[in-house]
mmCIF file of C-alpha atoms and ligand atoms in Angstrom:
data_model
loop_
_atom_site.group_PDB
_atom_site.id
_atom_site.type_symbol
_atom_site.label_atom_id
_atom_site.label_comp_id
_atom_site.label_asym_id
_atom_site.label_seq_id
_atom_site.Cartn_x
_atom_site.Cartn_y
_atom_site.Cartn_z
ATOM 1 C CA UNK A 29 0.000 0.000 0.000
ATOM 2 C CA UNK A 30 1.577 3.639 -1.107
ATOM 3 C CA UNK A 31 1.743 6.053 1.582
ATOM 4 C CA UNK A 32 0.938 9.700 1.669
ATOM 5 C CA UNK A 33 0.587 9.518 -2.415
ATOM 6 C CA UNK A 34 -2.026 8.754 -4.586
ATOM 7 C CA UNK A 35 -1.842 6.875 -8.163
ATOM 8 C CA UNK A 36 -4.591 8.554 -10.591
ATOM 9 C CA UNK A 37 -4.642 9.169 -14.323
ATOM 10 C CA UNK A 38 -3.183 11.891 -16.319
ATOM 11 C CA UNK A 39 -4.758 15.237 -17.229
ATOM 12 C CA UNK A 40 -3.938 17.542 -19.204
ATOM 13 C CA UNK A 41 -3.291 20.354 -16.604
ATOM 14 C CA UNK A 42 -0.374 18.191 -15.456
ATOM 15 C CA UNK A 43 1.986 18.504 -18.826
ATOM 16 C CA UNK A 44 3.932 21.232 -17.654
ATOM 17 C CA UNK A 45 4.996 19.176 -14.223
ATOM 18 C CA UNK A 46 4.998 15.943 -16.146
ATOM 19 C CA UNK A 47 7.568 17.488 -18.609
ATOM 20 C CA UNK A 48 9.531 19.014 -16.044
ATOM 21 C CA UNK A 49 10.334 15.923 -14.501
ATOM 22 C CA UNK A 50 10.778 14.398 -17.441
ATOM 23 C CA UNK A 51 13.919 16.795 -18.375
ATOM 24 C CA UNK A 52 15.357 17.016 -15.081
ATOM 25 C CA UNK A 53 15.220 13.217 -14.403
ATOM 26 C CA UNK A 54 15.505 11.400 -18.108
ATOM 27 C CA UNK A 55 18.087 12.035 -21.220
ATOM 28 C CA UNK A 56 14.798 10.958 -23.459
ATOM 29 C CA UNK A 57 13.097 13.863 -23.868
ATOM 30 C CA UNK A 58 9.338 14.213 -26.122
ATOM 31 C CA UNK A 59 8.049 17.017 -27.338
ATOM 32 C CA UNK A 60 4.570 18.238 -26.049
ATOM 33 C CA UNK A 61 2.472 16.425 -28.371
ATOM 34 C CA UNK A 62 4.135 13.035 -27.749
ATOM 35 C CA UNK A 63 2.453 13.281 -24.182
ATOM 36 C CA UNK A 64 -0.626 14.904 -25.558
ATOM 37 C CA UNK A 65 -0.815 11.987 -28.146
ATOM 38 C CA UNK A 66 -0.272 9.096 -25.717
ATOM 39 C CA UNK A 67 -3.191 10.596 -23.548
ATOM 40 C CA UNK A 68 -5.157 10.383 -25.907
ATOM 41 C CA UNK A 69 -5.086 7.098 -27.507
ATOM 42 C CA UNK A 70 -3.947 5.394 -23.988
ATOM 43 C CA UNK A 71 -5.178 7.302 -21.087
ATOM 44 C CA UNK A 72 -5.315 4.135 -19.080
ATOM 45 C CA UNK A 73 -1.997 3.443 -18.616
ATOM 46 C CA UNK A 74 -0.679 7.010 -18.256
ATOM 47 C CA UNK A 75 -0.629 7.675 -14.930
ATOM 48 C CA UNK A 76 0.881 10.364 -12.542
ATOM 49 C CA UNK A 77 1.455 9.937 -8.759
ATOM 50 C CA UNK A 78 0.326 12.639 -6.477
ATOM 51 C CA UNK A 79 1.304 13.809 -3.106
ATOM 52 C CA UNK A 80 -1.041 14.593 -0.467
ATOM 53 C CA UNK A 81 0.041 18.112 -0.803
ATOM 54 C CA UNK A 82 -1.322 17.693 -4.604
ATOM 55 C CA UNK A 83 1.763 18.037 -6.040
ATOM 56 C CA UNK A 84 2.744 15.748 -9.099
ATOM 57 C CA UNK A 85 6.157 13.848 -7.736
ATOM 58 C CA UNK A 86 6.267 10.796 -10.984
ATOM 59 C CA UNK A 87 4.637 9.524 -13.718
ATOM 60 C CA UNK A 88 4.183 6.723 -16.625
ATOM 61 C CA UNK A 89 3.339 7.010 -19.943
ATOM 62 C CA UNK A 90 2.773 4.047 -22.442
ATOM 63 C CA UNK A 91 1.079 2.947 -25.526
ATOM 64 C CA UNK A 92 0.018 -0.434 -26.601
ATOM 65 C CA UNK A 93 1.538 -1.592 -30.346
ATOM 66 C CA UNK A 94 -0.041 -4.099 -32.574
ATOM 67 C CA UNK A 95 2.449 -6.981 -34.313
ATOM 68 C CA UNK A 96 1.296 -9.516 -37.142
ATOM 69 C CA UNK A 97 3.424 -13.074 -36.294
ATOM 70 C CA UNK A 98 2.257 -16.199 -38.064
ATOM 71 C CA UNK A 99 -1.408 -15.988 -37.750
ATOM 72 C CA UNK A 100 -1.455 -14.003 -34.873
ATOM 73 C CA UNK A 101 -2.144 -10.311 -34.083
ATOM 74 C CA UNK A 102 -0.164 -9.722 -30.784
ATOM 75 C CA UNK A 103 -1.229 -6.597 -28.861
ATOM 76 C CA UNK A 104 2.258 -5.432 -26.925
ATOM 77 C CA UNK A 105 2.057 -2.815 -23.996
ATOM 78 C CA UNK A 106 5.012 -0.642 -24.877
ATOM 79 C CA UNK A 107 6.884 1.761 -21.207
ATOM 80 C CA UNK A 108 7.657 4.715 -23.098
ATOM 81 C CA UNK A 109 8.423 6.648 -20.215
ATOM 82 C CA UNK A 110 8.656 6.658 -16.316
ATOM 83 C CA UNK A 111 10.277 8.605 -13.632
ATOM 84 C CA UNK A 112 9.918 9.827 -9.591
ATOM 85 C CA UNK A 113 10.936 12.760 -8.216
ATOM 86 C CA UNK A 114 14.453 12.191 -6.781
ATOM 87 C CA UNK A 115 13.438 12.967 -2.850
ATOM 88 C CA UNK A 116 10.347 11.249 -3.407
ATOM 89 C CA UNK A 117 11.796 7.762 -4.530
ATOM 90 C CA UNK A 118 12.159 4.711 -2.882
ATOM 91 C CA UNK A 119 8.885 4.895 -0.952
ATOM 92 C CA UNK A 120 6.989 2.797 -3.734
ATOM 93 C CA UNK A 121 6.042 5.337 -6.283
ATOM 94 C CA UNK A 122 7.589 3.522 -9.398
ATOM 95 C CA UNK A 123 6.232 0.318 -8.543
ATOM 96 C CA UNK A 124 3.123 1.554 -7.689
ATOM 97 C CA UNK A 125 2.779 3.176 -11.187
ATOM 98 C CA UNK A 126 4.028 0.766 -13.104
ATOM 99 C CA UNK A 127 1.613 -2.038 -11.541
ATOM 100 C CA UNK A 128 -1.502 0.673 -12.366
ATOM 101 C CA UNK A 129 0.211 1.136 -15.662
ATOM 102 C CA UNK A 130 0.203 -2.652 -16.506
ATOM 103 C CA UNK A 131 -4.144 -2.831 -15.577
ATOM 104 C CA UNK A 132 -4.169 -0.242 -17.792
ATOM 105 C CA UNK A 133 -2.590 -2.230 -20.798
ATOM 106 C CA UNK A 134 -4.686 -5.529 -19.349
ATOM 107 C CA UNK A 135 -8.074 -3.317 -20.343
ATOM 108 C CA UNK A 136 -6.697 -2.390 -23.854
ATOM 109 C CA UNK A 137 -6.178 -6.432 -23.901
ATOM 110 C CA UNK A 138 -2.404 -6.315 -24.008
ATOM 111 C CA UNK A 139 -0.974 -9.918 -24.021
ATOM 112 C CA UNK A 140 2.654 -8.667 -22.921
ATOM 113 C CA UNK A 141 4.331 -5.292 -21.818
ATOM 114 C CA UNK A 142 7.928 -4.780 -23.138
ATOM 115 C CA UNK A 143 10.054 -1.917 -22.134
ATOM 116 C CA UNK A 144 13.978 -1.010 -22.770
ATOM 117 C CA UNK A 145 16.594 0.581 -20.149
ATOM 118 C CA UNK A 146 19.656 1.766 -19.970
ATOM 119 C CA UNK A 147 22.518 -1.133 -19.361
ATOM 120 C CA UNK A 148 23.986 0.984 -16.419
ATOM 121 C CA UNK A 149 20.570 1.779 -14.864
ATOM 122 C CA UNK A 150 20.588 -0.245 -11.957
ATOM 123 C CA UNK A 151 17.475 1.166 -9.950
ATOM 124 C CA UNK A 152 14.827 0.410 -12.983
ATOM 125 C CA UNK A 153 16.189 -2.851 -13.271
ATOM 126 C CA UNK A 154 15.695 -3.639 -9.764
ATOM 127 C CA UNK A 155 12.311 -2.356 -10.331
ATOM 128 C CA UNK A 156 11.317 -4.027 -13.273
ATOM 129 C CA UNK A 157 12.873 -7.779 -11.929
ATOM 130 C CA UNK A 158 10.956 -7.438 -9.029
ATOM 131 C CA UNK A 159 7.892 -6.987 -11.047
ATOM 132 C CA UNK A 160 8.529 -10.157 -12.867
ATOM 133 C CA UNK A 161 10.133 -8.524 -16.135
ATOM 134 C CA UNK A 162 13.001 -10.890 -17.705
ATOM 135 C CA UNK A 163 15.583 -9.493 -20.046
ATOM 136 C CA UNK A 164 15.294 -10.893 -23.718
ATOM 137 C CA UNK A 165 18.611 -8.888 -24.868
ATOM 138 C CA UNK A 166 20.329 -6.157 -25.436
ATOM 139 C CA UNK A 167 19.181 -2.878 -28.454
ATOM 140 C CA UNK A 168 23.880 -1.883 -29.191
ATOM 141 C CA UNK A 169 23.646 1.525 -28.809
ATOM 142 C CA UNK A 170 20.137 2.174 -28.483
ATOM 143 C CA UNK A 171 20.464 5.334 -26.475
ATOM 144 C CA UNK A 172 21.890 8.892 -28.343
ATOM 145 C CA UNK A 173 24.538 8.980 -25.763
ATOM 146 C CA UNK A 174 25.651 5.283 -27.296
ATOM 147 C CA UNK A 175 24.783 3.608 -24.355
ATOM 148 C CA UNK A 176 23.152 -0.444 -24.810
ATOM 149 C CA UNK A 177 19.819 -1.076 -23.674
ATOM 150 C CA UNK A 178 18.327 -4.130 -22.314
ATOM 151 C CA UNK A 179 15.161 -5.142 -23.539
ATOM 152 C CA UNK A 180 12.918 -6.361 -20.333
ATOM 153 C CA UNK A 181 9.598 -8.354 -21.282
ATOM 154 C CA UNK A 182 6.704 -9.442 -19.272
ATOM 155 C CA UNK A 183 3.601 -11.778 -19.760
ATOM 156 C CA UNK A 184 0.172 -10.191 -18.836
ATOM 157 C CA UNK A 185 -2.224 -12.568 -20.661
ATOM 158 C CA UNK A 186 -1.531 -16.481 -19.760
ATOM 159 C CA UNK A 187 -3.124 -17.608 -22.901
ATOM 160 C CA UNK A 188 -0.707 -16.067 -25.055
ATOM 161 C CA UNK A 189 2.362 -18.516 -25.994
ATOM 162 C CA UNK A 190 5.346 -16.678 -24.518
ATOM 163 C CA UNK A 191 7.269 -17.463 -27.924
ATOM 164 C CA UNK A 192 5.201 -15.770 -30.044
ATOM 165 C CA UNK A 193 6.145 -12.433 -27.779
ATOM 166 C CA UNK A 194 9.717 -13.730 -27.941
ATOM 167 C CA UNK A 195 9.661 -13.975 -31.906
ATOM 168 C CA UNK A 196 8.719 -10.230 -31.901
ATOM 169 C CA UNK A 197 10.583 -8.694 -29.569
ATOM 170 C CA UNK A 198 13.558 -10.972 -30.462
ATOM 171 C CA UNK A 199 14.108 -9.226 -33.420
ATOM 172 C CA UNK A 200 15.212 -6.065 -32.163
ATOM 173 C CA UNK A 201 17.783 -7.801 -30.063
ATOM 174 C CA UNK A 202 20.965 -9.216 -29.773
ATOM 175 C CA UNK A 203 20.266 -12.476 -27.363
ATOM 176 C CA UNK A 204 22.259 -12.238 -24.375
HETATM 177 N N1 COA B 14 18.705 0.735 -5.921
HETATM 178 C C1 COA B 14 18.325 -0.571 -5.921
HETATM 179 N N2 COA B 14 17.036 -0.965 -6.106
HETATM 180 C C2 COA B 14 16.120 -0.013 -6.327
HETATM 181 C C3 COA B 14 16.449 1.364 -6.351
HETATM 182 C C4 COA B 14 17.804 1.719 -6.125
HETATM 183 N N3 COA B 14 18.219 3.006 -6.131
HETATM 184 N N4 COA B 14 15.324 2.079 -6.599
HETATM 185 C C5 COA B 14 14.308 1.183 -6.726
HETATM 186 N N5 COA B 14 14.790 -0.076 -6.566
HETATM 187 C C6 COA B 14 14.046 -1.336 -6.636
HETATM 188 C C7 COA B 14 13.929 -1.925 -5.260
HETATM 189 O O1 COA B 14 13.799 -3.328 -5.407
HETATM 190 C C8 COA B 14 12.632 -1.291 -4.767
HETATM 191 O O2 COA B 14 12.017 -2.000 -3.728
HETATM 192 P P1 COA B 14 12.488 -1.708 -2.189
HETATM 193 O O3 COA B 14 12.512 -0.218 -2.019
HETATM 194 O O4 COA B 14 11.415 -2.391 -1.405
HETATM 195 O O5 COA B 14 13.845 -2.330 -2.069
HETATM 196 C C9 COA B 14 11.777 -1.375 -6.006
HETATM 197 O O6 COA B 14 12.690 -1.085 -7.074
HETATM 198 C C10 COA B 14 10.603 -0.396 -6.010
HETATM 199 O O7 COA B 14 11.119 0.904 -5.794
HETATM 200 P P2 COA B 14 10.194 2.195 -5.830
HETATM 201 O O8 COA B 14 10.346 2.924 -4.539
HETATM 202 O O9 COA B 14 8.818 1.787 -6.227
HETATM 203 O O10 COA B 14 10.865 3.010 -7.032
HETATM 204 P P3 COA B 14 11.011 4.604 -7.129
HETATM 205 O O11 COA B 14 9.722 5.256 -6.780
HETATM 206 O O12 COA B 14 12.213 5.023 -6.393
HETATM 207 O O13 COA B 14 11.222 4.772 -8.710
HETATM 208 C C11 COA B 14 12.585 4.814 -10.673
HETATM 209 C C12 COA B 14 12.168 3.988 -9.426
HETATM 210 C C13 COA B 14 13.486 3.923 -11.549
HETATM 211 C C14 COA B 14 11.347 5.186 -11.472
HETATM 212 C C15 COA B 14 13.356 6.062 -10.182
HETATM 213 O O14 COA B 14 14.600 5.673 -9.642
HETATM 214 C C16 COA B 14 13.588 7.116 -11.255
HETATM 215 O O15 COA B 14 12.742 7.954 -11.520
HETATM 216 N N6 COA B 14 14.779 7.087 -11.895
HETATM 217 C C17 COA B 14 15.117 8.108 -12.910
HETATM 218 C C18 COA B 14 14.325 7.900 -14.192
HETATM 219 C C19 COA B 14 14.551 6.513 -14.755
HETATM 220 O O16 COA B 14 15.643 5.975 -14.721
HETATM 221 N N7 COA B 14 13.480 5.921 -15.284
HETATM 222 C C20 COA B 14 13.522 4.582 -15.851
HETATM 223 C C21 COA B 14 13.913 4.666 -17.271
HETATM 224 S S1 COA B 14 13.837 3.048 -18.042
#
């Protein structure tokens, strides 16, 4: 249970904050309409984390991507974007969001959620292990900086053969 903060869905009133942390706390910056866009078509899974004093200390923002393998259509939760507030972290805000963030994707009927991060960044990792995400490979320097990312997967719909996700995502990966 998340103390003192609240989990609720984007608006658009909270752009400006939402943007701000996204600069000071992330190399990967969007422009305005990026967020606006995401809203829009996914505002189930973008989700900001409030204090009690109403201010907006984190966020997540994804989309959900639609892949043709064999005779499947595989519908494929995609993290585009999350960060906390650095004194606000390590109380449970990021895994707070990103379990809201995956019921989200479940009601858009997502069969997996897929994500990359930066080799080095230790604290997502963490996160996203302990939330049952597996690393399929590493994306050679997918960041602009050159850095590697790792690709980190997870299942959300039983019923879905894990391979088929693997097949997809594979691709953009060198198999580590
Ligand atoms: N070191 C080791 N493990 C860490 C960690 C750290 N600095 N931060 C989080 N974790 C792991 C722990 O297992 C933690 O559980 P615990 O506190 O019970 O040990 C678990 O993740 C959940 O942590 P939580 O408090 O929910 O995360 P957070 O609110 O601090 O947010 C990030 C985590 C990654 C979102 C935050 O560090 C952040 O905003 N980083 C900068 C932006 C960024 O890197 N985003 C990810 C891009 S892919």
């Amino acid at each position: 249970m998340l103390q003192g903060y609240k989990i609720r869905p984007f608006r658009p009133e909270d752009l400006e904050e939402v943007e701000r942390i996204n600069r000071v706390f992330l190399p990967e910056n969007y422009p305005s309409y990026f967020f606006i866009e995401n809203y829009r078509r996914f505002p189930s899974s973008f989700l900001v984390a409030e204090s009690e004093s109403g201010e907006v200390v984190g966020y997540v923002m994804c989309r959900v991507e639609s892949y043709y393998v064999r005779v499947a259509t595989l519908l494929l939760g995609h993290v585009l974007s999350i960060a906390v507030s650095r004194r606000h972290r390590r109380k449970g805000i990021g895994k707070a969001l990103m379990v809201e963030a995956e019921r989200g994707l479940v009601s858009y009927g997502a069969d997996a959620v897929y994500l990359e991060v930066r080799v080095s960044n230790e604290p997502a990792i963490k996160l996203y292990e302990g939330l049952g995400y597996r690393k399929l490979g590493v994306i050679p320097s997918y960041y602009a900086d050159g850095e590697d990312a790792y690709l980190m997967y997870k299942m959300l719909d039983e019923f879905i053969e894990e391979a088929l996700v693997e097949e997809v995502l594979g691709k953009r990966v060198v198999r580590i």
